[in-house]
């Protein structure tokens, strides 16, 4: 089946509209029924376009058939502007498999390869994806952080604007993830004064006006969620995210897709810890998983409104 059969859309129109009007589309990671239902309900409640992001490891965890059965169950309509996106695909093969399965958008992340090899593999993915009208994101520069076995790097190599022009012209990708100081996971900033490299975004915009830029590692890591975890038996120390004002500023510039995973991981975990701690007799998993689902829903609604500024954008803008 193709993604159109599932009522999904690719990300091209939604990103271009967001860019034009100075907001961003949230790409929220999903990995089970709870996160899927919560993110979908948040998008529907706020009348916002949304990108359902599925990493390679999340796909392994759910299994292709279970994921696509949930998507089919949701009865998504094209005017809801919902994309199903492969997050950090590390090979041509996984991107092609996702496209064949019904994903409407893929990311080929070959950013750790030499520039020339990154171009070669990204161009190959773009060629296959475009044959199926699927949108393609690639990555240039290295976004640091420790999150899982597939997505980790110790360094943050800022993206060079001149490279962006060459990379995009040689690969034909539709959007690009850049390294401007964000990082994956819950430990992002060393000091409060650290800011994102807006000068790099500016320079890219001068060289390639209207080209969609993506921000990975963009969770804001709400203190309130970290506190709930720590007050209920957790031990997350020195967590720090990207300040909301900086994300908003980026969204008003050429950043039109903002990736969030860690914030919802914190929301999910905080709700489970709190529920179990408040009632020590609970042992029905539905009790705490339902609380986790609600927490992811609340967090996603909040971020759609306060960070992405994408609520009520389904019609003209
Ligand atoms: O940027 C990476 C995402 O947060 C996915 O992480 O591979 O552990 O699902 P994951
Ligand atoms: P966070 O770890 O900041 O949520 O980043 C998520 C991400 O970039 C997914 O691709
Ligand atoms: Zn990422």
PDB file of N, CA and C and ligand atoms in Angstrom, residues 29 55 57 87-88 147-148 151 184 261 265, ligand 1:
ATOM      1  N   UNK A  29       8.198  11.921  18.284  1.00  0.00           N
ATOM      2  CA  UNK A  29       8.508  10.477  18.156  1.00  0.00           C
ATOM      3  C   UNK A  29       7.450   9.607  18.827  1.00  0.00           C
ATOM      4  N   UNK A  55      11.636   6.189  14.689  1.00  0.00           N
ATOM      5  CA  UNK A  55      13.063   5.899  14.487  1.00  0.00           C
ATOM      6  C   UNK A  55      13.220   4.442  14.047  1.00  0.00           C
ATOM      7  N   UNK A  57      14.924   2.198  15.568  1.00  0.00           N
ATOM      8  CA  UNK A  57      14.766   1.294  16.719  1.00  0.00           C
ATOM      9  C   UNK A  57      13.312   1.227  17.176  1.00  0.00           C
ATOM     10  N   UNK A  87      12.570   8.529  11.108  1.00  0.00           N
ATOM     11  CA  UNK A  87      13.523   9.416  11.784  1.00  0.00           C
ATOM     12  C   UNK A  87      14.898   8.731  11.830  1.00  0.00           C
ATOM     13  N   UNK A  88      15.924   9.411  11.381  1.00  0.00           N
ATOM     14  CA  UNK A  88      17.298   8.873  11.401  1.00  0.00           C
ATOM     15  C   UNK A  88      17.429   7.507  10.730  1.00  0.00           C
ATOM     16  N   UNK A 147      21.703   9.106  22.873  1.00  0.00           N
ATOM     17  CA  UNK A 147      20.337   8.716  23.077  1.00  0.00           C
ATOM     18  C   UNK A 147      20.125   7.232  22.937  1.00  0.00           C
ATOM     19  N   UNK A 148      20.703   6.657  21.967  1.00  0.00           N
ATOM     20  CA  UNK A 148      20.536   5.227  21.797  1.00  0.00           C
ATOM     21  C   UNK A 148      21.699   4.716  20.972  1.00  0.00           C
ATOM     22  N   UNK A 151      21.778   6.519  17.351  1.00  0.00           N
ATOM     23  CA  UNK A 151      21.857   7.955  17.179  1.00  0.00           C
ATOM     24  C   UNK A 151      22.743   8.539  18.257  1.00  0.00           C
ATOM     25  N   UNK A 184      20.867  15.665  21.018  1.00  0.00           N
ATOM     26  CA  UNK A 184      19.842  14.701  21.431  1.00  0.00           C
ATOM     27  C   UNK A 184      19.920  14.414  22.934  1.00  0.00           C
ATOM     28  N   UNK A 261      11.517  14.346  21.105  1.00  0.00           N
ATOM     29  CA  UNK A 261      11.338  12.990  21.629  1.00  0.00           C
ATOM     30  C   UNK A 261      11.499  12.999  23.149  1.00  0.00           C
ATOM     31  N   UNK A 265       9.266  11.545  26.381  1.00  0.00           N
ATOM     32  CA  UNK A 265       9.801  10.429  27.192  1.00  0.00           C
ATOM     33  C   UNK A 265       9.726  10.805  28.667  1.00  0.00           C
TER      34      UNK A 265
HETATM   35  O1  LIG B   1      16.759  11.379  17.561  1.00  0.00           O
HETATM   36  C1  LIG B   1      16.504  10.241  17.902  1.00  0.00           C
HETATM   37  C2  LIG B   1      15.204   9.873  18.485  1.00  0.00           C
HETATM   38  O2  LIG B   1      15.040  10.437  19.741  1.00  0.00           O
HETATM   39  C3  LIG B   1      14.966   8.395  18.440  1.00  0.00           C
HETATM   40  O3  LIG B   1      15.571   7.679  19.450  1.00  0.00           O
HETATM   41  O4  LIG B   1      16.253   5.543  18.337  1.00  0.00           O
HETATM   42  O5  LIG B   1      15.924   5.649  20.827  1.00  0.00           O
HETATM   43  O6  LIG B   1      13.975   5.748  19.272  1.00  0.00           O
HETATM   44  P1  LIG B   1      15.437   6.047  19.473  1.00  0.00           P
END
